[in-house]
PDB file of C-alpha atoms in Angstrom:
ATOM      1  CA  MET E   1     148.528  73.379  70.888  1.00  0.00           C
ATOM      2  CA  LYS E   2     149.667  73.073  74.458  1.00  0.00           C
ATOM      3  CA  ARG E   3     152.550  75.120  75.817  1.00  0.00           C
ATOM      4  CA  VAL E   4     154.856  72.870  77.858  1.00  0.00           C
ATOM      5  CA  PRO E   5     157.257  74.570  80.305  1.00  0.00           C
ATOM      6  CA  LEU E   6     160.703  72.946  80.492  1.00  0.00           C
ATOM      7  CA  ASP E   7     163.150  72.677  83.363  1.00  0.00           C
ATOM      8  CA  SER E   8     166.029  74.030  81.289  1.00  0.00           C
ATOM      9  CA  THR E   9     168.487  76.869  81.626  1.00  0.00           C
ATOM     10  CA  ALA E  10     168.149  77.648  77.888  1.00  0.00           C
ATOM     11  CA  ILE E  11     164.546  76.812  76.938  1.00  0.00           C
ATOM     12  CA  ALA E  12     161.564  78.173  78.852  1.00  0.00           C
ATOM     13  CA  ALA E  13     158.812  76.285  77.032  1.00  0.00           C
ATOM     14  CA  VAL E  14     157.856  74.496  73.826  1.00  0.00           C
ATOM     15  CA  THR E  15     154.641  74.178  71.861  1.00  0.00           C
ATOM     16  CA  TYR E  16     154.180  71.429  69.262  1.00  0.00           C
ATOM     17  CA  GLU E  17     151.441  71.282  66.655  1.00  0.00           C
ATOM     18  CA  GLU E  18     151.201  67.720  65.409  1.00  0.00           C
ATOM     19  CA  GLN E  19     149.012  68.408  62.380  1.00  0.00           C
ATOM     20  CA  ASN E  20     151.461  70.749  60.655  1.00  0.00           C
ATOM     21  CA  ARG E  21     154.605  69.539  62.494  1.00  0.00           C
ATOM     22  CA  THR E  22     155.651  72.922  63.830  1.00  0.00           C
ATOM     23  CA  LEU E  23     157.590  73.369  67.047  1.00  0.00           C
ATOM     24  CA  ASP E  24     157.739  76.723  68.826  1.00  0.00           C
ATOM     25  CA  VAL E  25     160.747  77.006  71.119  1.00  0.00           C
ATOM     26  CA  GLU E  26     160.607  79.825  73.651  1.00  0.00           C
ATOM     27  CA  PHE E  27     164.084  80.630  74.891  1.00  0.00           C
ATOM     28  CA  ARG E  28     164.750  82.057  78.348  1.00  0.00           C
ATOM     29  CA  GLU E  29     166.370  85.117  76.794  1.00  0.00           C
ATOM     30  CA  GLY E  30     162.953  86.031  75.394  1.00  0.00           C
ATOM     31  CA  GLU E  31     162.978  85.041  71.730  1.00  0.00           C
ATOM     32  CA  THR E  32     160.649  82.417  70.320  1.00  0.00           C
ATOM     33  CA  TYR E  33     161.471  80.502  67.153  1.00  0.00           C
ATOM     34  CA  ARG E  34     159.135  78.369  65.078  1.00  0.00           C
ATOM     35  CA  TYR E  35     160.697  75.284  63.505  1.00  0.00           C
ATOM     36  CA  PHE E  36     159.021  73.528  60.565  1.00  0.00           C
ATOM     37  CA  ASN E  37     158.596  69.847  59.664  1.00  0.00           C
ATOM     38  CA  VAL E  38     159.717  68.603  63.064  1.00  0.00           C
ATOM     39  CA  PRO E  39     158.718  64.944  63.549  1.00  0.00           C
ATOM     40  CA  GLU E  40     156.750  64.167  66.689  1.00  0.00           C
ATOM     41  CA  PHE E  41     159.441  61.762  67.912  1.00  0.00           C
ATOM     42  CA  VAL E  42     161.950  64.649  67.964  1.00  0.00           C
ATOM     43  CA  TYR E  43     159.529  66.671  70.088  1.00  0.00           C
ATOM     44  CA  GLN E  44     159.096  63.703  72.443  1.00  0.00           C
ATOM     45  CA  GLU E  45     162.870  63.244  72.703  1.00  0.00           C
ATOM     46  CA  LEU E  46     163.239  66.946  73.518  1.00  0.00           C
ATOM     47  CA  LEU E  47     160.751  66.588  76.372  1.00  0.00           C
ATOM     48  CA  LYS E  48     162.652  63.569  77.764  1.00  0.00           C
ATOM     49  CA  ALA E  49     166.174  64.932  77.281  1.00  0.00           C
ATOM     50  CA  GLU E  50     168.387  65.318  80.341  1.00  0.00           C
ATOM     51  CA  SER E  51     169.476  68.664  78.850  1.00  0.00           C
ATOM     52  CA  ALA E  52     166.805  70.120  76.571  1.00  0.00           C
ATOM     53  CA  GLY E  53     169.115  72.909  75.424  1.00  0.00           C
ATOM     54  CA  ALA E  54     171.938  70.554  74.467  1.00  0.00           C
ATOM     55  CA  PHE E  55     169.555  68.171  72.710  1.00  0.00           C
ATOM     56  CA  TRP E  56     167.913  70.967  70.722  1.00  0.00           C
ATOM     57  CA  ASN E  57     171.280  72.451  69.754  1.00  0.00           C
ATOM     58  CA  SER E  58     172.275  69.068  68.330  1.00  0.00           C
ATOM     59  CA  VAL E  59     169.231  68.793  66.005  1.00  0.00           C
ATOM     60  CA  LYS E  60     167.898  72.318  65.333  1.00  0.00           C
ATOM     61  CA  ASP E  61     169.930  72.914  62.172  1.00  0.00           C
ATOM     62  CA  GLN E  62     167.964  70.145  60.430  1.00  0.00           C
ATOM     63  CA  TYR E  63     164.815  72.304  60.394  1.00  0.00           C
ATOM     64  CA  ASP E  64     163.850  75.578  58.746  1.00  0.00           C
ATOM     65  CA  SER E  65     162.884  78.246  61.245  1.00  0.00           C
ATOM     66  CA  CYS E  66     161.774  81.812  61.728  1.00  0.00           C
ATOM     67  CA  CYS E  67     161.688  84.133  64.711  1.00  0.00           C
ATOM     68  CA  ARG E  68     158.152  84.835  65.913  1.00  0.00           C
ATOM     69  CA  GLU E  69     157.046  88.342  66.763  1.00  0.00           C
ATOM     70  CA  PRO E  70     156.458  88.980  70.507  1.00  0.00           C
ATOM     71  CA  GLU E  71     152.725  89.625  69.923  1.00  0.00           C
ATOM     72  CA  GLN E  72     152.365  86.265  68.134  1.00  0.00           C
ATOM     73  CA  THR E  73     154.096  84.565  71.037  1.00  0.00           C
ATOM     74  CA  GLN E  74     151.732  86.150  73.545  1.00  0.00           C
ATOM     75  CA  ARG E  75     148.642  85.080  71.555  1.00  0.00           C
ATOM     76  CA  ALA E  76     149.878  81.479  71.374  1.00  0.00           C
ATOM     77  CA  ARG E  77     149.936  81.132  75.168  1.00  0.00           C
TER      78      ARG E  77
END
């Protein structure tokens, strides 16, 4: 998994794991959420979006998620 920083006012970075289709979204306010069963094309569209925050807000409700603990977030980096 590779952490990819984003030029976004809402999202600091994302990490996508293709094998299990999980997407970790690290928000600038400090919380990190893991989203499940995210297709790779959605991840690619997020990376290309003019506004990553607006794009993610438009699709995030389609995926189950959980908030990751800060120590888990630190280990993933």
